[in-house]
XYZ file of C-alpha atoms in Angstrom:
657
model
C 123.509 133.988 163.367
C 123.396 135.366 166.835
C 126.349 137.657 167.908
C 127.425 138.758 171.368
C 130.290 140.883 172.538
C 132.656 139.584 175.185
C 135.542 140.893 176.984
C 138.290 141.361 174.465
C 136.363 139.594 171.683
C 133.078 138.350 170.176
C 131.150 135.104 170.867
C 130.285 133.609 167.455
C 127.710 130.892 166.634
C 128.249 128.864 163.545
C 127.336 125.676 161.799
C 130.342 123.473 162.073
C 131.484 119.986 162.861
C 133.287 119.557 166.147
C 134.239 116.110 167.354
C 131.953 114.598 164.735
C 128.758 116.330 165.995
C 126.631 118.833 164.115
C 126.319 122.325 165.544
C 123.335 124.314 164.281
C 122.726 127.999 164.808
C 119.206 129.100 163.977
C 118.740 125.730 162.268
C 116.293 122.836 162.303
C 116.621 119.204 163.333
C 114.380 116.131 163.358
C 114.094 113.832 166.333
C 112.265 110.649 167.180
C 109.337 110.795 169.509
C 110.519 110.567 173.100
C 108.339 107.526 173.666
C 110.865 105.720 171.520
C 114.056 107.247 172.986
C 112.911 108.051 176.522
C 113.946 110.905 178.854
C 117.461 112.324 178.356
C 117.736 111.157 174.743
C 120.405 112.956 172.760
C 119.081 115.488 170.251
C 122.079 117.513 169.014
C 125.061 119.584 170.238
C 125.566 123.304 169.697
C 128.838 125.169 170.090
C 129.786 128.854 170.252
C 133.261 130.278 169.612
C 134.875 133.242 171.383
C 137.704 135.305 169.865
C 139.084 136.216 173.283
C 142.319 134.742 174.483
C 141.445 131.566 176.308
C 144.569 131.901 178.475
C 143.390 135.197 179.822
C 141.101 134.453 182.726
C 137.501 133.459 182.003
C 137.022 135.685 178.979
C 136.796 132.769 176.550
C 134.996 130.236 178.825
C 131.466 129.792 177.436
C 128.442 128.564 179.372
C 125.214 127.335 177.615
C 121.663 127.686 178.839
C 118.067 127.382 177.504
C 116.067 130.548 177.474
C 112.979 128.973 175.766
C 112.094 125.311 175.343
C 111.625 123.981 178.813
C 110.405 121.704 180.081
C 110.736 119.622 176.924
C 114.501 119.880 176.405
C 117.616 120.479 178.471
C 121.212 121.500 177.593
C 124.529 120.684 179.151
C 126.045 124.128 180.180
C 129.553 123.082 179.366
C 129.230 120.887 176.248
C 126.109 122.401 174.657
C 124.449 118.955 174.208
C 120.654 119.203 173.953
C 118.611 116.283 175.340
C 114.945 115.446 175.906
C 113.676 116.425 179.317
C 110.280 114.601 179.313
C 109.553 110.884 178.809
C 106.153 111.231 177.117
C 106.689 113.512 174.154
C 104.160 112.578 171.435
C 104.163 113.745 167.817
C 100.396 113.396 167.644
C 100.199 115.969 170.548
C 102.875 118.385 169.380
C 105.113 117.926 166.373
C 107.434 120.993 166.269
C 109.396 122.819 168.996
C 111.523 126.015 169.031
C 114.373 126.028 171.546
C 116.243 129.306 172.273
C 119.844 128.621 173.325
C 122.138 131.230 174.981
C 125.945 131.072 175.084
C 127.600 133.400 177.653
C 131.317 133.897 178.309
C 133.037 134.782 181.608
C 131.718 131.421 182.797
C 128.213 132.841 182.860
C 129.033 135.392 185.466
C 127.461 138.772 185.620
C 129.047 141.118 183.158
C 129.837 138.448 180.599
C 128.863 138.781 176.953
C 126.189 136.461 175.515
C 124.905 135.285 172.170
C 121.673 133.365 171.340
C 120.457 130.979 168.663
C 117.156 129.205 167.884
C 116.994 125.457 167.251
C 113.805 124.102 165.496
C 113.146 120.506 166.512
C 110.544 118.337 164.739
C 109.414 114.996 166.107
C 109.234 112.282 163.435
C 106.421 109.699 163.425
C 106.486 106.077 164.554
C 103.618 103.582 164.273
C 102.538 103.781 167.881
C 98.785 104.223 167.282
C 96.367 101.531 165.994
C 93.513 102.425 163.613
C 90.191 103.159 165.280
C 86.649 103.242 163.840
C 84.842 106.414 164.868
C 81.692 104.353 165.488
C 80.953 100.717 166.086
C 78.059 100.300 163.610
C 77.745 101.521 160.022
C 74.351 101.488 158.273
C 74.084 101.242 154.478
C 71.099 101.122 152.122
C 71.532 99.262 148.837
C 68.972 98.888 145.980
C 68.369 95.281 145.007
C 69.022 96.251 141.367
C 72.688 97.094 142.081
C 75.081 95.445 139.680
C 77.629 92.890 140.774
C 81.037 94.524 141.286
C 79.645 97.988 141.945
C 80.580 99.991 145.082
C 77.640 100.174 147.502
C 79.214 102.114 150.416
C 82.337 103.362 152.262
C 83.538 103.131 155.843
C 86.684 104.627 157.437
C 88.938 103.915 160.381
C 91.097 106.771 161.803
C 94.828 106.392 162.463
C 96.614 109.486 163.935
C 99.954 108.289 162.624
C 101.456 109.737 159.466
C 102.571 108.365 156.093
C 102.938 104.632 155.712
C 102.329 104.212 159.468
C 98.748 105.299 158.795
C 98.069 102.832 155.940
C 95.070 100.618 156.766
C 93.891 97.259 155.464
C 90.194 96.286 155.653
C 88.805 92.741 155.800
C 85.333 91.275 156.200
C 85.102 88.890 159.138
C 83.510 85.609 157.955
C 79.939 85.385 159.128
C 76.356 86.170 158.223
C 76.047 87.773 154.790
C 79.731 88.341 154.350
C 79.936 86.073 151.314
C 77.817 88.486 149.254
C 80.153 91.450 149.754
C 83.798 92.408 149.403
C 85.851 95.339 150.728
C 88.968 97.070 149.393
C 91.095 100.045 150.534
C 91.104 103.365 148.721
C 94.810 104.257 148.702
C 94.110 107.996 148.496
C 91.612 108.319 151.347
C 92.381 105.107 153.321
C 88.652 104.315 153.250
C 87.160 100.852 153.019
C 85.077 100.495 149.816
C 82.349 97.826 150.091
C 81.485 96.108 146.795
C 78.779 93.669 145.757
C 79.914 90.119 144.919
C 76.492 88.567 144.211
C 73.133 90.009 143.154
C 70.676 91.071 145.835
C 67.001 90.185 146.008
C 64.679 92.056 148.306
C 62.065 89.308 148.120
C 64.614 86.713 149.256
C 66.462 88.647 151.979
C 65.952 92.218 153.062
C 69.000 92.856 155.322
C 72.574 91.671 155.860
C 74.924 92.136 158.830
C 78.675 91.488 158.956
C 81.836 92.781 160.657
C 84.768 94.647 159.149
C 88.277 94.662 160.612
C 90.783 97.497 160.065
C 94.500 96.945 160.738
C 97.853 98.605 160.011
C 99.952 97.259 157.178
C 103.330 98.305 158.644
C 103.692 97.295 162.294
C 106.499 98.339 164.681
C 107.598 95.501 166.941
C 108.660 97.997 169.643
C 104.979 98.743 170.281
C 103.488 95.240 170.382
C 103.035 95.661 174.103
C 100.766 98.645 173.583
C 98.029 96.369 172.248
C 96.608 94.974 168.965
C 96.927 97.403 166.080
C 93.450 96.708 164.646
C 89.825 97.587 165.267
C 86.452 96.056 164.360
C 83.122 97.594 163.364
C 79.721 96.186 162.378
C 78.147 96.911 158.982
C 74.384 96.562 158.486
C 73.041 96.653 154.918
C 69.365 97.111 154.181
C 68.201 95.981 150.727
C 65.795 98.388 149.058
C 62.918 96.982 147.015
C 63.004 97.971 143.357
C 60.586 97.420 140.491
C 62.176 94.405 138.757
C 61.406 92.481 135.556
C 59.660 89.097 135.696
C 61.703 86.040 136.597
C 61.453 82.775 134.615
C 61.082 79.518 136.509
C 64.039 77.988 134.619
C 67.257 79.444 133.215
C 66.612 77.538 129.947
C 63.810 75.444 128.456
C 64.242 72.299 126.332
C 61.316 70.749 124.431
C 60.784 67.945 121.919
C 58.348 67.537 119.036
C 57.930 64.963 116.269
C 58.377 66.053 112.699
C 55.231 66.473 110.591
C 53.294 67.381 113.760
C 50.061 69.185 112.750
C 50.165 72.967 112.823
C 48.867 74.426 116.080
C 49.964 71.542 118.305
C 51.128 72.724 121.756
C 54.585 71.358 122.521
C 55.371 73.093 125.856
C 55.132 76.253 127.950
C 57.330 78.785 129.764
C 56.504 80.477 133.072
C 57.631 83.834 134.479
C 56.515 85.666 137.665
C 56.662 89.187 139.015
C 58.254 88.778 142.445
C 57.789 92.391 143.527
C 55.482 93.267 146.373
C 52.852 94.628 144.012
C 52.651 91.676 141.645
C 51.837 92.467 138.022
C 50.627 90.309 135.148
C 53.159 89.027 132.622
C 52.975 88.931 128.829
C 55.076 86.634 126.595
C 56.336 87.028 123.044
C 59.053 85.538 120.828
C 62.197 87.565 120.212
C 62.084 87.573 116.402
C 65.550 87.511 114.850
C 65.226 85.407 111.686
C 62.718 83.441 109.646
C 63.365 80.259 111.657
C 61.474 81.744 114.594
C 58.292 81.809 112.506
C 57.923 78.016 112.866
C 56.458 78.517 116.375
C 53.977 80.761 118.157
C 53.451 81.579 121.854
C 50.342 82.478 123.778
C 50.897 85.982 125.183
C 49.048 85.286 128.429
C 49.680 81.586 129.126
C 53.190 81.190 127.664
C 52.308 78.004 125.737
C 54.383 77.293 122.616
C 52.746 75.712 119.532
C 53.879 74.801 116.019
C 53.141 77.296 113.288
C 54.429 75.255 110.310
C 55.176 71.628 109.470
C 58.594 70.574 110.718
C 61.091 68.386 108.870
C 63.946 66.889 110.869
C 65.978 66.212 107.736
C 66.016 69.972 107.036
C 66.356 71.308 110.603
C 66.907 69.007 113.569
C 66.952 71.711 116.271
C 65.465 75.178 116.772
C 66.953 77.743 119.144
C 65.184 81.027 119.914
C 64.434 83.394 122.812
C 61.205 84.277 124.607
C 60.718 87.626 126.347
C 58.465 88.178 129.362
C 57.489 91.735 130.335
C 55.320 93.327 132.962
C 51.904 94.537 131.929
C 52.225 97.494 134.313
C 55.687 98.420 133.001
C 56.543 96.889 129.604
C 60.059 98.301 129.787
C 60.839 95.792 132.538
C 61.413 92.548 130.633
C 63.524 89.422 130.925
C 64.622 86.877 128.342
C 65.053 83.097 128.357
C 66.473 80.691 125.769
C 64.294 77.885 124.357
C 65.652 74.827 122.499
C 63.263 72.587 120.562
C 64.535 69.231 119.279
C 62.676 67.742 116.312
C 62.221 63.973 116.716
C 62.446 61.720 113.699
C 59.543 59.835 112.132
C 60.446 56.731 110.117
C 59.728 57.969 106.603
C 62.809 56.942 104.614
C 63.717 53.351 103.730
C 67.246 52.113 104.402
C 69.651 51.890 101.482
C 72.738 49.851 100.846
C 75.969 51.669 101.628
C 78.687 52.014 99.047
C 79.978 50.184 97.114
C 77.123 49.294 94.791
C 79.510 47.197 92.687
C 81.672 44.222 93.614
C 83.501 41.421 91.792
C 83.700 37.644 91.750
C 86.546 35.427 90.570
C 86.082 33.084 87.668
C 87.466 30.270 89.813
C 85.266 31.053 92.846
C 83.977 28.194 94.997
C 80.438 27.765 96.316
C 79.793 29.502 99.660
C 82.595 31.999 99.193
C 81.870 35.521 100.599
C 82.707 38.071 97.919
C 81.376 41.224 99.624
C 80.090 42.406 103.016
C 77.400 45.088 102.795
C 75.878 47.505 105.307
C 72.864 49.808 105.246
C 72.305 53.536 105.821
C 69.084 55.308 106.776
C 68.358 59.030 106.311
C 66.097 58.885 109.350
C 67.573 59.557 112.785
C 67.688 55.948 113.858
C 66.869 55.319 117.527
C 69.201 53.290 119.676
C 68.991 49.595 118.874
C 67.488 49.862 115.392
C 68.223 46.792 113.285
C 68.433 46.232 109.526
C 67.594 42.935 107.817
C 68.882 41.753 104.410
C 67.438 39.235 101.971
C 67.185 38.483 98.259
C 64.223 39.731 96.291
C 61.554 37.173 95.486
C 62.349 37.098 91.749
C 66.025 36.362 92.392
C 65.658 33.787 95.147
C 65.306 30.948 92.621
C 68.509 31.802 90.696
C 71.476 29.693 91.819
C 74.223 32.261 91.139
C 74.453 34.225 94.435
C 72.728 34.477 97.807
C 72.587 36.929 100.753
C 73.567 35.805 104.254
C 72.210 38.132 106.994
C 74.631 38.267 109.933
C 71.966 39.969 112.137
C 74.347 42.745 113.173
C 73.273 45.282 110.510
C 75.607 43.641 107.991
C 75.221 40.887 105.421
C 77.501 38.834 103.167
C 77.130 38.138 99.438
C 77.992 34.437 98.878
C 78.528 32.452 95.708
C 76.398 29.414 94.924
C 78.211 28.121 91.867
C 81.524 26.455 91.246
C 83.202 28.941 88.913
C 81.999 31.687 86.583
C 82.836 32.379 82.949
C 83.551 35.923 81.824
C 82.923 34.954 78.205
C 79.474 33.610 78.989
C 78.390 36.512 81.238
C 80.508 39.425 82.369
C 78.035 41.149 84.768
C 75.445 39.880 87.254
C 72.793 42.074 88.867
C 71.711 41.000 92.358
C 68.623 42.710 93.894
C 68.899 42.930 97.713
C 65.937 43.871 99.939
C 66.749 45.864 103.135
C 64.230 46.546 105.936
C 64.501 48.644 109.105
C 62.975 47.982 112.528
C 61.247 51.325 113.129
C 57.550 51.962 112.914
C 56.217 51.946 110.318
C 58.670 49.502 108.719
C 60.365 50.854 105.612
C 62.142 48.727 103.016
C 63.922 49.188 99.707
C 65.357 47.022 96.942
C 68.946 47.788 95.995
C 70.695 46.302 92.965
C 74.257 45.141 93.487
C 76.397 44.832 90.331
C 78.784 41.838 90.350
C 81.574 41.769 87.755
C 83.369 38.563 86.806
C 87.159 38.968 87.015
C 90.252 36.911 86.344
C 91.977 35.803 89.579
C 94.938 33.664 90.568
C 94.800 30.524 92.709
C 94.650 32.605 95.901
C 91.539 34.415 94.568
C 93.494 37.639 94.110
C 91.962 39.714 91.308
C 94.321 40.253 88.391
C 92.140 41.944 85.818
C 88.529 42.968 85.344
C 88.946 45.147 82.215
C 88.929 44.491 78.448
C 92.425 43.027 78.611
C 90.973 39.832 80.030
C 89.481 38.988 76.620
C 92.952 38.561 75.087
C 94.450 36.607 77.944
C 93.126 33.135 76.875
C 94.836 33.595 73.481
C 98.174 33.794 75.243
C 98.933 37.497 74.773
C 100.437 39.183 77.761
C 100.206 42.853 78.589
C 103.693 43.480 77.249
C 102.871 41.826 73.953
C 99.762 43.970 73.479
C 101.758 47.114 74.125
C 104.438 46.030 71.619
C 101.818 45.380 68.918
C 100.198 48.759 69.433
C 103.614 50.444 69.307
C 104.476 48.781 65.989
C 101.174 49.900 64.490
C 101.833 53.464 65.509
C 105.353 53.382 63.984
C 104.021 52.040 60.642
C 101.409 54.803 60.509
C 104.097 57.442 61.076
C 106.265 55.988 58.282
C 103.366 56.006 55.813
C 102.511 59.596 56.628
C 106.124 60.711 56.153
C 106.383 58.875 52.821
C 103.232 60.482 51.436
C 104.416 63.930 52.550
C 107.810 63.495 50.819
C 106.179 62.352 47.575
C 103.928 65.408 47.519
C 106.859 67.724 48.176
C 108.944 66.158 45.391
C 106.125 66.421 42.866
C 105.672 70.075 43.704
C 109.381 70.833 43.214
C 109.387 69.331 39.707
C 106.749 71.826 38.557
C 108.844 74.859 39.566
C 111.387 76.481 37.267
C 114.402 78.315 38.615
C 114.519 82.075 37.973
C 118.279 81.856 37.345
C 117.776 79.955 34.082
C 119.398 81.739 31.103
C 116.369 80.960 29.031
C 113.237 82.969 29.036
C 111.277 82.653 32.210
C 108.454 80.123 32.095
C 105.606 80.604 34.526
C 103.405 77.589 35.310
C 99.905 77.904 36.566
C 96.718 75.977 36.013
C 94.242 78.461 34.599
C 93.835 79.785 31.083
C 94.489 83.428 30.256
C 91.587 85.707 29.589
C 92.765 87.081 26.255
C 93.823 90.605 25.461
C 91.236 92.077 27.811
C 92.678 90.186 30.827
C 95.229 92.466 32.482
C 95.238 90.676 35.879
C 96.121 87.156 34.750
C 99.736 87.236 35.917
C 102.399 89.536 37.277
C 104.255 91.165 34.406
C 107.295 91.476 36.677
C 107.756 87.704 36.429
C 108.394 88.075 32.662
C 111.249 90.482 33.177
C 114.736 89.069 32.655
C 116.590 89.339 35.994
C 119.946 89.420 34.160
C 118.962 92.548 32.239
C 117.840 94.288 35.470
C 120.931 93.343 37.493
C 123.505 94.217 34.746
C 121.595 97.260 33.557
C 122.328 96.223 29.988
C 120.430 96.595 26.790
C 117.674 94.217 25.882
C 118.818 90.683 25.184
C 116.305 89.900 22.498
C 117.568 89.974 18.905
C 115.859 92.394 16.608
C 115.412 91.329 12.933
C 118.151 92.550 10.522
C 115.777 93.492 7.804
C 112.250 94.477 8.074
C 109.766 93.058 5.671
C 106.723 95.101 6.114
C 103.449 93.359 5.655
C 100.991 94.733 3.343
C 98.408 96.797 4.955
C 95.203 98.483 4.175
C 94.613 102.178 4.407
C 93.308 102.705 7.933
C 90.149 104.456 8.454
C 90.259 108.133 9.221
C 88.804 107.582 12.650
C 91.733 105.226 13.696
C 94.541 107.766 13.326
C 94.570 108.808 16.986
C 94.742 105.198 18.208
C 97.581 104.374 15.847
C 99.586 107.363 16.990
C 99.068 106.361 20.632
C 100.246 102.781 20.024
C 103.283 103.957 18.056
C 104.235 106.316 20.862
C 104.013 103.514 23.434
C 106.061 101.178 21.203
C 108.824 103.753 20.892
C 108.916 104.319 24.679
C 109.207 100.587 25.373
C 111.929 100.068 22.733
C 114.095 102.695 24.363
C 113.452 101.389 27.934
C 116.062 98.619 28.725
C 113.961 97.299 31.615
C 110.935 96.579 29.404
C 109.983 92.906 28.937
C 111.500 91.005 25.952
C 109.763 90.666 22.682
C 109.373 86.934 23.019
C 107.932 85.492 26.249
C 106.784 81.938 26.721
C 103.998 81.114 29.171
C 103.236 77.441 29.707
C 99.804 76.542 30.989
C 99.092 73.216 32.632
C 95.586 73.447 31.315
C 94.922 75.648 28.324
C 91.231 75.028 27.856
C 89.198 73.875 24.912
C 88.549 75.362 21.444
C 90.877 78.361 21.479
C 90.676 79.833 17.981
C 93.864 81.885 18.618
C 95.930 78.796 19.314
C 99.395 79.800 20.610
C 100.293 83.513 20.689
C 103.986 82.922 21.294
C 106.545 84.118 18.746
C 109.067 81.398 19.542
C 107.961 79.255 16.605
C 107.301 82.231 14.304
C 109.229 83.211 11.226
C 112.609 84.878 11.557
C 111.464 88.310 10.428
C 108.261 90.187 10.529
C 108.299 90.400 6.772
C 107.804 86.620 6.508
C 104.613 86.759 8.511
C 101.141 87.143 7.127
C 98.763 88.951 9.430
C 95.658 88.549 7.334
C 94.365 85.865 9.688
C 93.896 88.439 12.418
C 90.749 89.643 10.761
C 89.302 86.131 11.178
C 89.554 86.235 14.964
C 86.641 88.449 15.521
C 85.966 91.978 16.674
C 88.414 91.744 19.625
C 91.391 91.636 17.222
C 90.021 94.145 14.724
C 92.521 96.858 15.749
C 95.490 94.496 15.344
C 94.183 93.363 12.003
C 93.983 96.975 10.831
C 97.516 97.728 12.045
C 99.365 94.721 10.645
C 97.136 93.811 7.773
C 97.523 97.052 5.700
C 98.672 96.542 2.144
C 100.370 99.892 1.710
C 102.824 99.878 4.595
C 105.049 102.907 5.130
C 108.383 102.330 6.905
C 108.392 105.768 8.439
C 105.342 104.800 10.450
C 107.165 102.004 12.176
C 108.995 102.954 15.371
């Protein structure tokens, strides 16, 4: 802030708002170029304050003047308004200005105090300059191998304006060669980038010439009178020759060959040329990818394609593979083309009747009635217009049952020749039909059509062709047959249930309840094995359940008096056995859960010739004294021990436990 002493006070500069205008001390302001505003255009107003008493003479009357900044700006000495002093101020010539302003009191008279301030003024840009190319012709060199879409060169037009006023748009003027190229603007550098739209070929055209126009995107209507805001330049492009791969004469090759053509037969050829200035020879080979390619071979020098195996159209109707052509001088330079080979059909299969192979005829059919229309199918690839003919075989032409009527449109009708057919007399008829094609050589086949006799109504609508028709003349309907079968099934179920109940009842009668108060009786169908058989039955079944449940003493009744049988003096060597048996008898007599003395086992089948007869004691004498055990010695060696025990004459009571 500039300060100056005055009479009786100080002249102060400050940034303030007075009457709505900005006052800047030592500040900076922007201003339009004078070519927009013209001479005397308002820039800003500055104001200085003086602390002296304004009523005291001229001490507080301030006068403004420019010490530095002429001749570009001027200032009103009383108001401090700064204005442009020249009509042709241009930002592109000079953008920034420093103006030194002085404020002096005492009306500017000698002896007055003064203060100064600096105002920085910057001219802002307007679009008052068109873009200009620095030269009228641009030369570019482009290799013919450049890829489509790649950038091949740059050109630039200069615009002295700033910011968006300097943004440029480039366009190719329609004309010679312009359709092969395109141009875009690099937003960062404002350069025109030329790109390739189509491939180049030195051998076809070596140079291209076209014009490029550069123009501003954002125009200012106040400067239309200055002139067009665009410029034009010429671009010349020279195509450079490069070593290129061979070029095929066609983009794709299509060939045809008949199936079963002999191996080695030439079916076509491909051609490729080296179009470079120094022409080189070309070699051909197949691009092997799978086993299908092995069906053909190619001559490396001539490019002729031949069969390598027998072809079958029914297996493969078309082959698709690629052929590569490369330079002899530079094998790395190669090109590829697609080859399609269609296999033509040879008439080798006879036509056959299409489905169905079976049809039907009504029993009440009339002569001349068409019962079926048939067509033919051929595995061969039939050419356009091929015809099939139908007729009866020679051995069936004399039979009056059916005939074949050829409609001559690849179809035929099977017609009846009799008035009615009987299913009982003959259920099936077999009609041989001969079909021929029209290709060369002619192929034919005999097809047998099965005709089934069916029951129909008066409108020849088939009602039944199955086994049911056999019962229909008897007067049995479908519902009646179902009812009969249902009754038979019910009777069979009843019989099965009856037999099952009878078997169950018979089985229950053979079982004896375990709750019976009598001794348990066990029934089974095999004979016991004697005293040596210890696995014949479960001894637990002979136990009385009442005795176990009540934990009572044994229910059997012991004899009141013992009549000891006479016994013989046992041998000395049997003493140990007798003591063992007596000990076991005493243990079982004391045990209340031991089986009863008398147990009855009933056998459904006892066997034949048992010398022991029944061993049960139910029918025995009341006491043991009434029994005679001498017969035990007659039973053989198995009962010798028992005979010695119970057959002794001198029996001692103290030995019985």
